[in-house]
Short mmCIF file of C-alpha atoms in Angstrom, two decimals:
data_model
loop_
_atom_site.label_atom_id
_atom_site.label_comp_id
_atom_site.label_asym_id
_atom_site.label_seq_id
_atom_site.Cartn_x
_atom_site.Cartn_y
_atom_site.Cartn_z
CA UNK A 1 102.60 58.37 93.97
CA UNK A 2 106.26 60.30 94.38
CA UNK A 3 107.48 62.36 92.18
CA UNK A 4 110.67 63.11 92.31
CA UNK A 5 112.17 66.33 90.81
CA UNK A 6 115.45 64.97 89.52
CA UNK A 7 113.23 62.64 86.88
CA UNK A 8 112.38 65.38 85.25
CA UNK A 9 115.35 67.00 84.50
CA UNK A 10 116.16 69.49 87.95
CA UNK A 11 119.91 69.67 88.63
CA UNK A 12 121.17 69.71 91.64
CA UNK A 13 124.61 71.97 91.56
CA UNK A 14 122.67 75.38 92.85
CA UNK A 15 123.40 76.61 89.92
CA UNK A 16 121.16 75.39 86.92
CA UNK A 17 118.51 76.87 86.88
CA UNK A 18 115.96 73.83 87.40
CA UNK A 19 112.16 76.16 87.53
CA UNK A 20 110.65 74.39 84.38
CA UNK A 21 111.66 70.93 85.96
CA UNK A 22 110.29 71.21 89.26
CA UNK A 23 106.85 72.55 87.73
CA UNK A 24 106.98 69.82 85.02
CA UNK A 25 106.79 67.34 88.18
CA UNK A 26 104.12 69.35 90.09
CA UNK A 27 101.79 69.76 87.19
CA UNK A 28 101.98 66.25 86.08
CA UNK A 29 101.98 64.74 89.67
CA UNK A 30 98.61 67.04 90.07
CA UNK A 31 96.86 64.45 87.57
CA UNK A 32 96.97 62.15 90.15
CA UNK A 33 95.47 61.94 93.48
CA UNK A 34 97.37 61.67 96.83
CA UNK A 35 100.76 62.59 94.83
CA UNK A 36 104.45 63.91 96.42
CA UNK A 37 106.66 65.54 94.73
CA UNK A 38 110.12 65.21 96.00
CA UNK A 39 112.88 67.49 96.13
CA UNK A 40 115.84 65.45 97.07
CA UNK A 41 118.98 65.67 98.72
CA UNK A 42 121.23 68.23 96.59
CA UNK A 43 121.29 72.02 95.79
CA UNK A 44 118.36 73.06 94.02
CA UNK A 45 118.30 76.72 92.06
CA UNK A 46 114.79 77.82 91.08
CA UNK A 47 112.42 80.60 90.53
CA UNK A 48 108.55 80.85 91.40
CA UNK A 49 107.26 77.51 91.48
CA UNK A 50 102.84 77.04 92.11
CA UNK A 51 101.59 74.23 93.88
CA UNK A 52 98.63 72.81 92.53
CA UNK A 53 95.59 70.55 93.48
CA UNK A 54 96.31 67.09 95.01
CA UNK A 55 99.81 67.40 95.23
CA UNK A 56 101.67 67.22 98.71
CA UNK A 57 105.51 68.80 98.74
CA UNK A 58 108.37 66.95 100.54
CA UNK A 59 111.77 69.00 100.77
CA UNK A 60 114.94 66.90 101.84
CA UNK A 61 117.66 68.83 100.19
CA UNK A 62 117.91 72.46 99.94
CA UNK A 63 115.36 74.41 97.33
CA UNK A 64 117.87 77.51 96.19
CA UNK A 65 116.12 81.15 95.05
CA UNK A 66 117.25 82.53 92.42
CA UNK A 67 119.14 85.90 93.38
CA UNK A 68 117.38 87.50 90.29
CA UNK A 69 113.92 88.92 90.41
CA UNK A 70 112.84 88.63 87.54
CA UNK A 71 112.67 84.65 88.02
CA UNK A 72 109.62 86.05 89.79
CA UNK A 73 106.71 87.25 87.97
CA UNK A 74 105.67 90.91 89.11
CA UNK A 75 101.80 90.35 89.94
CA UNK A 76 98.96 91.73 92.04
CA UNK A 77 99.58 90.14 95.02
CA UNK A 78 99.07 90.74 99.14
CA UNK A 79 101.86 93.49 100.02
CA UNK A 80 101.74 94.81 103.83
CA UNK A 81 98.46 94.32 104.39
CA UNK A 82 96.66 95.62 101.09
CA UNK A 83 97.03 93.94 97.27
CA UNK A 84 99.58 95.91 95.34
CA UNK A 85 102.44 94.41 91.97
CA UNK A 86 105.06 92.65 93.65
CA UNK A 87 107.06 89.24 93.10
CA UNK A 88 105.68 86.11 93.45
CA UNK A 89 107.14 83.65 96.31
CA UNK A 90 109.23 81.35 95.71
CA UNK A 91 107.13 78.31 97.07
CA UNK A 92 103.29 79.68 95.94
CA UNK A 93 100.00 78.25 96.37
CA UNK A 94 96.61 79.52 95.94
CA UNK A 95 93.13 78.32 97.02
CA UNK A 96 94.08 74.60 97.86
CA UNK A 97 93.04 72.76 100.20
CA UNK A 98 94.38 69.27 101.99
CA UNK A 99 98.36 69.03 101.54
CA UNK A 100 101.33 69.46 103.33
CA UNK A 101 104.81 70.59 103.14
CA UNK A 102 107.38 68.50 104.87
CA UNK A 103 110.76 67.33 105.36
CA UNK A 104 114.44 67.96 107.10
CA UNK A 105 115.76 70.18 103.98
CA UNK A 106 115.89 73.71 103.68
CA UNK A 107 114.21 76.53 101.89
CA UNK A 108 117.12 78.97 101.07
CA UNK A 109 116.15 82.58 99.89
CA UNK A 110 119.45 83.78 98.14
CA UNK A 111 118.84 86.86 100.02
CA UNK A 112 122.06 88.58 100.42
CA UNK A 113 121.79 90.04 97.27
CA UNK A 114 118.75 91.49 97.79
CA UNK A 115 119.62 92.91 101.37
CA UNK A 116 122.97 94.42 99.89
CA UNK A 117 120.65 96.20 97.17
CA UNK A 118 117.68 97.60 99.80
CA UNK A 119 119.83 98.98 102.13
CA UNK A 120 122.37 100.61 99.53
CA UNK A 121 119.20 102.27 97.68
CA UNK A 122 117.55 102.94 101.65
CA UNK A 123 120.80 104.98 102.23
CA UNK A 124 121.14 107.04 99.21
CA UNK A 125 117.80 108.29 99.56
CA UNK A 126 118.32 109.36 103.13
CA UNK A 127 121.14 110.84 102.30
CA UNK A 128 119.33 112.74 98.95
CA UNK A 129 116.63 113.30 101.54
CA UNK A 130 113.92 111.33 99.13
CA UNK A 131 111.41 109.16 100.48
CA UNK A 132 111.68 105.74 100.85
CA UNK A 133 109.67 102.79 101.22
CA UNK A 134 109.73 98.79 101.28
CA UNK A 135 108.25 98.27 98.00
CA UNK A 136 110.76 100.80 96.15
CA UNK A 137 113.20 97.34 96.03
CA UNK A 138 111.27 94.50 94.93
CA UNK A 139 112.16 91.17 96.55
CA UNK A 140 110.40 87.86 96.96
CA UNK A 141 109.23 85.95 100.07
CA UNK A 142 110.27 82.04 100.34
CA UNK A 143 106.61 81.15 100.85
CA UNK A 144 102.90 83.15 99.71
CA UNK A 145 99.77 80.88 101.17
CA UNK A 146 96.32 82.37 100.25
CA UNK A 147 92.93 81.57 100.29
CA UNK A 148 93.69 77.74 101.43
CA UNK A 149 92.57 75.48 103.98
CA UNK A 150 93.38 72.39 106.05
CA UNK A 151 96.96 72.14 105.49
CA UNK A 152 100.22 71.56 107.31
CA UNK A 153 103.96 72.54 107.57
CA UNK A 154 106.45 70.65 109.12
CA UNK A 155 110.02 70.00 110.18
CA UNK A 156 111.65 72.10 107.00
CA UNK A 157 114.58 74.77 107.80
CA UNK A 158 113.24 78.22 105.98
CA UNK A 159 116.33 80.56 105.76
CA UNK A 160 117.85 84.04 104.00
CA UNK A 161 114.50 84.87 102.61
CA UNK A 162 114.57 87.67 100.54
CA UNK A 163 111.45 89.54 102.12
CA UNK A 164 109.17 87.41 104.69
CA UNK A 165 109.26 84.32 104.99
CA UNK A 166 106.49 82.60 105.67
CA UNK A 167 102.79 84.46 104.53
CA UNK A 168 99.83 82.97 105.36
CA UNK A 169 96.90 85.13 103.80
CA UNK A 170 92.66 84.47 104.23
CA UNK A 171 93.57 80.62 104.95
CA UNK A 172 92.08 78.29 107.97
CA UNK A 173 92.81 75.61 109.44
CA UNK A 174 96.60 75.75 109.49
CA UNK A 175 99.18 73.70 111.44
CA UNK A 176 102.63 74.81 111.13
CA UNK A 177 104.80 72.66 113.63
CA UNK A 178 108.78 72.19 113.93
CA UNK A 179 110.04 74.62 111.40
CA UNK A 180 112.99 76.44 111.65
CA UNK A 181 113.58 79.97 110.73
CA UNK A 182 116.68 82.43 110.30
CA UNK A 183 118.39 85.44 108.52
CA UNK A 184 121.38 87.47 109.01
CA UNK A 185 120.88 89.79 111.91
CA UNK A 186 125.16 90.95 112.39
CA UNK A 187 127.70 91.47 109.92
CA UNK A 188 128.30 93.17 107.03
CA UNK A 189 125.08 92.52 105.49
CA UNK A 190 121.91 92.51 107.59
CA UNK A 191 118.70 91.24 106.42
CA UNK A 192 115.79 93.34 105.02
CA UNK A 193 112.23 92.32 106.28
CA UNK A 194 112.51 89.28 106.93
CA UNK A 195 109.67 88.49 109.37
CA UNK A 196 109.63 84.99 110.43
CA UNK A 197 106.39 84.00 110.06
CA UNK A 198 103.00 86.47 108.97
CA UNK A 199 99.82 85.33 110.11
CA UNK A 200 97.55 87.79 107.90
CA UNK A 201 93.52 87.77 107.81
CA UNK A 202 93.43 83.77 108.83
CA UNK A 203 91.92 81.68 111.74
CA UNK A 204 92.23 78.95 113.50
CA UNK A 205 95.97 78.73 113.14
CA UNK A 206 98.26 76.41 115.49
CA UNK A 207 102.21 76.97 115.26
CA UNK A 208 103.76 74.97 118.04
CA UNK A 209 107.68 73.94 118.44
CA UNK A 210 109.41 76.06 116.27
CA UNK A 211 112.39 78.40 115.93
CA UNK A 212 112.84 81.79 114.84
CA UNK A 213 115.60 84.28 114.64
CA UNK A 214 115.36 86.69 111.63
CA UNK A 215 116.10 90.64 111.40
CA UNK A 216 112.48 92.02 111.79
CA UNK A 217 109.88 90.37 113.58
CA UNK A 218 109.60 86.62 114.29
CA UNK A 219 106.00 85.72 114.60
CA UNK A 220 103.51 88.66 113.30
CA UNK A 221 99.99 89.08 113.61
CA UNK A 222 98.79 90.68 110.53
CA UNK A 223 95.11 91.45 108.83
CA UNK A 224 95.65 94.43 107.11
CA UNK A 225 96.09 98.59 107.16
CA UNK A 226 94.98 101.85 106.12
CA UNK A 227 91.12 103.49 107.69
CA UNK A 228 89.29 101.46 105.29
CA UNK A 229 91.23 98.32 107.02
CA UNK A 230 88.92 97.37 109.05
CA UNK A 231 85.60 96.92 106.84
CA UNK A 232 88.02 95.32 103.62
CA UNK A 233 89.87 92.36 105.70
CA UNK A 234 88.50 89.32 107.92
CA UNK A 235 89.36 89.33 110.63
CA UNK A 236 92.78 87.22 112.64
CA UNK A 237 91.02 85.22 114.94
CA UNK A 238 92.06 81.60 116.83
CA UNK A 239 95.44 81.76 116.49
CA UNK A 240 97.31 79.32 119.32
CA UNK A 241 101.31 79.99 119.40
CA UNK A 242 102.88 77.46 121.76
CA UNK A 243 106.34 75.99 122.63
CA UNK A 244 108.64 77.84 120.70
CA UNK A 245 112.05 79.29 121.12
CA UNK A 246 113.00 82.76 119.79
CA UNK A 247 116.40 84.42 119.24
CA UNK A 248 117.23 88.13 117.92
CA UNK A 249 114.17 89.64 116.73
CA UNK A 250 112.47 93.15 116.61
CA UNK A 251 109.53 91.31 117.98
CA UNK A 252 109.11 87.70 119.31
CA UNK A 253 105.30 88.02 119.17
CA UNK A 254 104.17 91.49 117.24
CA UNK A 255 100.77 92.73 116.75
CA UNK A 256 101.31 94.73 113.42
CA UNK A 257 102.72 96.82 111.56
CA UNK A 258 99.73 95.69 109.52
CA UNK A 259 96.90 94.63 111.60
CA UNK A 260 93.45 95.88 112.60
CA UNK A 261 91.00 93.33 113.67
CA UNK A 262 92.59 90.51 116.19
CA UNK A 263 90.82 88.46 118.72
CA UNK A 264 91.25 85.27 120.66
CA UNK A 265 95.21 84.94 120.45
CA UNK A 266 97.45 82.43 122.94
CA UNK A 267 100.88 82.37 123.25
CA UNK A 268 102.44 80.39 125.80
CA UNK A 269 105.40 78.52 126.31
CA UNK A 270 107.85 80.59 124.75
CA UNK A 271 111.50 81.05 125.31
CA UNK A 272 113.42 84.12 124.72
CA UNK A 273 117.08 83.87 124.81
CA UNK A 274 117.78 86.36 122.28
CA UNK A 275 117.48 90.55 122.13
CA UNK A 276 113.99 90.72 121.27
CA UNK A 277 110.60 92.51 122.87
CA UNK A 278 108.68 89.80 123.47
CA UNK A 279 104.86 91.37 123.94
CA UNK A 280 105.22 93.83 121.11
CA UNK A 281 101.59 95.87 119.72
CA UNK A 282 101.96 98.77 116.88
CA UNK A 283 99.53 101.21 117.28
CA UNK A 284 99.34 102.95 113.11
CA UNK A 285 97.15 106.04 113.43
CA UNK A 286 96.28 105.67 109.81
CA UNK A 287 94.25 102.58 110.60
CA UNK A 288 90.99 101.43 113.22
CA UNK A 289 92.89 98.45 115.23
CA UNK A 290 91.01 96.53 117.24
CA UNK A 291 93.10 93.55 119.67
CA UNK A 292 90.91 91.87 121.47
CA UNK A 293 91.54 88.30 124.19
CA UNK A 294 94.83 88.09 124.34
CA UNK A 295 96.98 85.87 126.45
CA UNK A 296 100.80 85.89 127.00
CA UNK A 297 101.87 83.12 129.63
CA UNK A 298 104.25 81.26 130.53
CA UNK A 299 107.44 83.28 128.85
CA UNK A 300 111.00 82.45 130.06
CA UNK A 301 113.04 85.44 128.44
CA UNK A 302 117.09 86.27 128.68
CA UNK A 303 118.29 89.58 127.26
CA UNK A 304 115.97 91.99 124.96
CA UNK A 305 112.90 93.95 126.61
CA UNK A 306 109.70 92.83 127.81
CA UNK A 307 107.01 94.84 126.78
CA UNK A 308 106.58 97.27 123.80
CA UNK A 309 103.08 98.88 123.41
CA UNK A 310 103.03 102.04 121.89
CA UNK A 311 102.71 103.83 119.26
CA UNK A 312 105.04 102.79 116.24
CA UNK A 313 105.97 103.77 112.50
CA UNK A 314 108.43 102.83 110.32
CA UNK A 315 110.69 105.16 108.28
CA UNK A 316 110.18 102.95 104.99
CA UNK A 317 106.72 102.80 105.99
CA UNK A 318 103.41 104.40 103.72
CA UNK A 319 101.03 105.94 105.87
CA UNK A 320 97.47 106.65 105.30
CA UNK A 321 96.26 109.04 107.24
CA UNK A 322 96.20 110.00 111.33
CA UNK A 323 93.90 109.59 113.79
CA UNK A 324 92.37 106.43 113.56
CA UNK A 325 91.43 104.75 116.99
CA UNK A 326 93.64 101.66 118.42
CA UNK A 327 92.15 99.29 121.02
CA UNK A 328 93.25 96.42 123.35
CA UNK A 329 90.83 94.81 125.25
CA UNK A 330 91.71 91.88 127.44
CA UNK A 331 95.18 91.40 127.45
CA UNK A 332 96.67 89.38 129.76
CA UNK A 333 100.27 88.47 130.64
CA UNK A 334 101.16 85.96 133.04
CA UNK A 335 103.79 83.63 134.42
CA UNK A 336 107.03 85.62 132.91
CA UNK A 337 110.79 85.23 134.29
CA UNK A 338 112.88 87.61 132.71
CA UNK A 339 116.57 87.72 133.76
CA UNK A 340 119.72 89.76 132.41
CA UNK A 341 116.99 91.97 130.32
CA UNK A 342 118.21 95.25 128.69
CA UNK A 343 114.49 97.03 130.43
CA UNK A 344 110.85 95.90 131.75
CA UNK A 345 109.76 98.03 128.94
CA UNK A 346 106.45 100.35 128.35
CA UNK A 347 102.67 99.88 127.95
CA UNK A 348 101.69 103.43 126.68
CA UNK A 349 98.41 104.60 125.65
CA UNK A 350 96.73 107.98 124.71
CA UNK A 351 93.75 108.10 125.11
CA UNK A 352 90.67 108.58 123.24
CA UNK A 353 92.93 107.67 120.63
CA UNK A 354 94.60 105.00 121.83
CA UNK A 355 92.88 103.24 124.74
CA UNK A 356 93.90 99.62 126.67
CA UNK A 357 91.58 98.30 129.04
CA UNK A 358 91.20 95.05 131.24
CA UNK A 359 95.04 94.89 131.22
CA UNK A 360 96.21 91.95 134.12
CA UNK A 361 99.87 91.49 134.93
CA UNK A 362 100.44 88.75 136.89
CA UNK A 363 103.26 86.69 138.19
CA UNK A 364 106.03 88.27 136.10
CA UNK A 365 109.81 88.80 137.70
CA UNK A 366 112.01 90.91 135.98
CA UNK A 367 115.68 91.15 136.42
CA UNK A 368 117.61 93.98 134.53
CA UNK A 369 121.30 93.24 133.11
CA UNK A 370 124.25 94.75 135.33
CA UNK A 371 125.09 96.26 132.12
CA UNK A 372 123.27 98.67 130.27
CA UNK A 373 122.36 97.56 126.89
CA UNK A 374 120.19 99.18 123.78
CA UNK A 375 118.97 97.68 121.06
CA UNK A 376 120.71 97.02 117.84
CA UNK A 377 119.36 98.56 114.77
CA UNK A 378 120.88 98.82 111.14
CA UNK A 379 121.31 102.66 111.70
CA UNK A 380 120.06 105.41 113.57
CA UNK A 381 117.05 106.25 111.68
CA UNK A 382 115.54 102.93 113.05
CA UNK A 383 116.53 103.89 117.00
CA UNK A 384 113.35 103.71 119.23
CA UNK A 385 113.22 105.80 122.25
CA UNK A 386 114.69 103.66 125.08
CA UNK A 387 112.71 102.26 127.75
CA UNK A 388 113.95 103.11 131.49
CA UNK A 389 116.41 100.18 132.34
CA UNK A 390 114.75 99.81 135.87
CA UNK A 391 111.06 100.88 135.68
CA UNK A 392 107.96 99.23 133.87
CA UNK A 393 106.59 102.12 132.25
CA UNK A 394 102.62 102.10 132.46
CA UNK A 395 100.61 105.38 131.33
CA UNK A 396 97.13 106.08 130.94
CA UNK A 397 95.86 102.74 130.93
CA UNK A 398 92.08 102.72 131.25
CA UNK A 399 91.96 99.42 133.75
CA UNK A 400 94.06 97.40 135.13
CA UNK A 401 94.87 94.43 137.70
CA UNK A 402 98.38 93.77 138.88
CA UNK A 403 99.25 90.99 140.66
CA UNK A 404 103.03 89.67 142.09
CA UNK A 405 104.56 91.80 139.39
CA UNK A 406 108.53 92.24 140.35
CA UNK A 407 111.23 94.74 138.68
CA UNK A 408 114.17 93.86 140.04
CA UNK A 409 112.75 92.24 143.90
CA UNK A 410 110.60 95.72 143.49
CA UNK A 411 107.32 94.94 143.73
CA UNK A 412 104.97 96.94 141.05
#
């Protein structure tokens, strides 16, 4: 059976606030089996809303956050990569199983507000010289997935989140498949953590002909942080990324900032054709990572920087400690035409700390930009050391096969 929204009272001038309505329809289409609930063409304002047994969501007009938080309960919830209080999500479901989430509408955040509030309380701190972290501004993420299984997500438009926007947490089985995904990246008001999509602690994940172009990083392989990481999180495993394109980003595929045990990961099929580092890992020395069988190939890339291994930290970032060990084992890259790029980039490690073996590089051309280019960052205190514009920067590497690698007609 459908359900559709507007019989139950939801209003669609974005500015009525229509949460009670749209939960009315969920909980009463969740006495049924093999129920939709519809939200229709039209604007849509709403807080948290909870998905519930049995109940399959189909979004053709646009589903509106509210710009205030506190239409989002404060609970213990997954927060980069252990539990701490933070809002709820504006879409939320919890241990389901068998649905789906579809449609041509959107999934609008509201975020601006939010953005204009982190980055005037990031600045006064820096300029007070206080510390500073993420979770100092509360904000909510468009979607928070956990312990589920066997579900889908398809064809909807997820935009101006006000933290990530899509979080997948301890779930299996997922196809995600011809979403689209943006935030502000230039202009007055830049978004705030907006990573595209966060694949944290799950397996056997498929996302496949999609777009992303947010202010952080697009797709990100998550599973945790901290040295107790590793023994308190399952591990990301089976994850197949295919067919995608990718605009601005700090990272089109990132390994981190919150992840510690990763193995069997594809990507293939992507193209680039926005500033971006496209095979991005974080190495945290507060946590035991662990990336193991990975495979980049088949990458067509314009502008941004290749490669971007190395160690990493973020200035609104907690840490937990130093001198944990960070491993990649397997890692292959292959089949990569890169033209008009700002730099090859660097694969750095520091070993016994850091260590990267059975690295193979193979078949990848690389074309720099006549013009030299850096990367575009809010402000300074996010600037990352550049790479060299003409040199693929390799140190310390434990093994390695390189095969028909190119920077600039210069073979490697």
């Amino acid at each position: 059976m459908e359900y559709n929204i507007k019989d139950y009272g939801a209003i669609p001038d974005g500015k009525t606030l229509n949460t009670s309505s749209i939960q009315k329809a969920i909980d009463e289409a969740s006495l049924e089996t093999n129920s939709t609930v519809i939200i229709p063409e039209g604007v849509f304002l709403s807080g948290a809303i909870y998905l519930k047994k049995g109940v399959d969501l189909q979004i053709d007009g646009t589903l509106l956050g509210s710009s205030d938080v506190s239409d989002y309960p404060m609970v213990k919830t997954r927060f980069e990569g252990h539990e701490e209080i933070w809002p709820d999500a504006l879409i939320n479901i919890d241990s389901l199983s068998d649905f789906s989430i579809k449609g041509k509408g959107t999934v609008n955040g509201n975020g601006i507000p939010y953005y204009k509030k982190f980055w005037e309380e990031r600045d006064d701190a820096i300029k007070k010289g206080l510390p500073f972290v993420n979770k100092d501004v509360p904000r909510p993420r468009l979607f928070y997935i956990r312990h589920c299984s066997n579900f889908s997500i398809e064809g909807i438009h997820l935009k101006d989140s006000g933290f990530w926007n899509l979080h997948i947490y301890d779930s299996r089985d997922v196809t995600v498949r011809n979403i689209h995904v943006s935030s502000p990246h230039e202009g007055e008001i830049r978004a705030a953590s907006t990573d595209g999509i966060d694949i944290d602690a799950s397996e056997n994940v498929v996302l496949r002909d999609s777009y992303f172009e947010v202010d952080d990083d697009c797709i990100c392989i998550k599973g945790g942080k901290g040295p107790k990481a590793h023994i308190d999180n399952k591990p990301t495993k089976n994850i197949l990324v295919e067919d995608c394109v990718i605009g601005f980003g700090h990272g089109a595929v990132t390994f981190g900032s919150e992840a510690c045990l990763v193995e069997n990961v594809t990507i293939r099929n992507l193209k680039v054709n926005g500033e971006n580092q496209v095979v991005r890992f974080k190495f945290r020395g507060d946590t035991n990572q662990s990336f193991k069988n990975i495979l980049f190939e088949n990458i067509d890339m314009t502008s941004g920087i290749v490669f971007a291994i190395r160690p990493w930290i973020s200035r609104q970032d907690e840490v937990y400690g130093d001198d944990n060990p960070s491993l990649i084992e397997n890692l292959t890259v292959r089949n990569v035409v890169a033209k008009d790029v700002m730099a090859p980039g660097m694969i750095l490690a520091d070993p016994p700390l850091t260590v990267i073996k059975d690295l193979v590089l193979e078949n990848i051309s690389i074309e720099t930009a006549k013009k030299e280019q850096t990367l575009s960052r809010h402000d300074a205190y996010e600037e990352e050391r550049s790479a060299l514009r003409d040199k693929l920067e390799l140190d310390s590497i434990s093994s390695c096969v390189i095969r028909n690698v190119k920077v600039n007609g210069i073979e490697v």
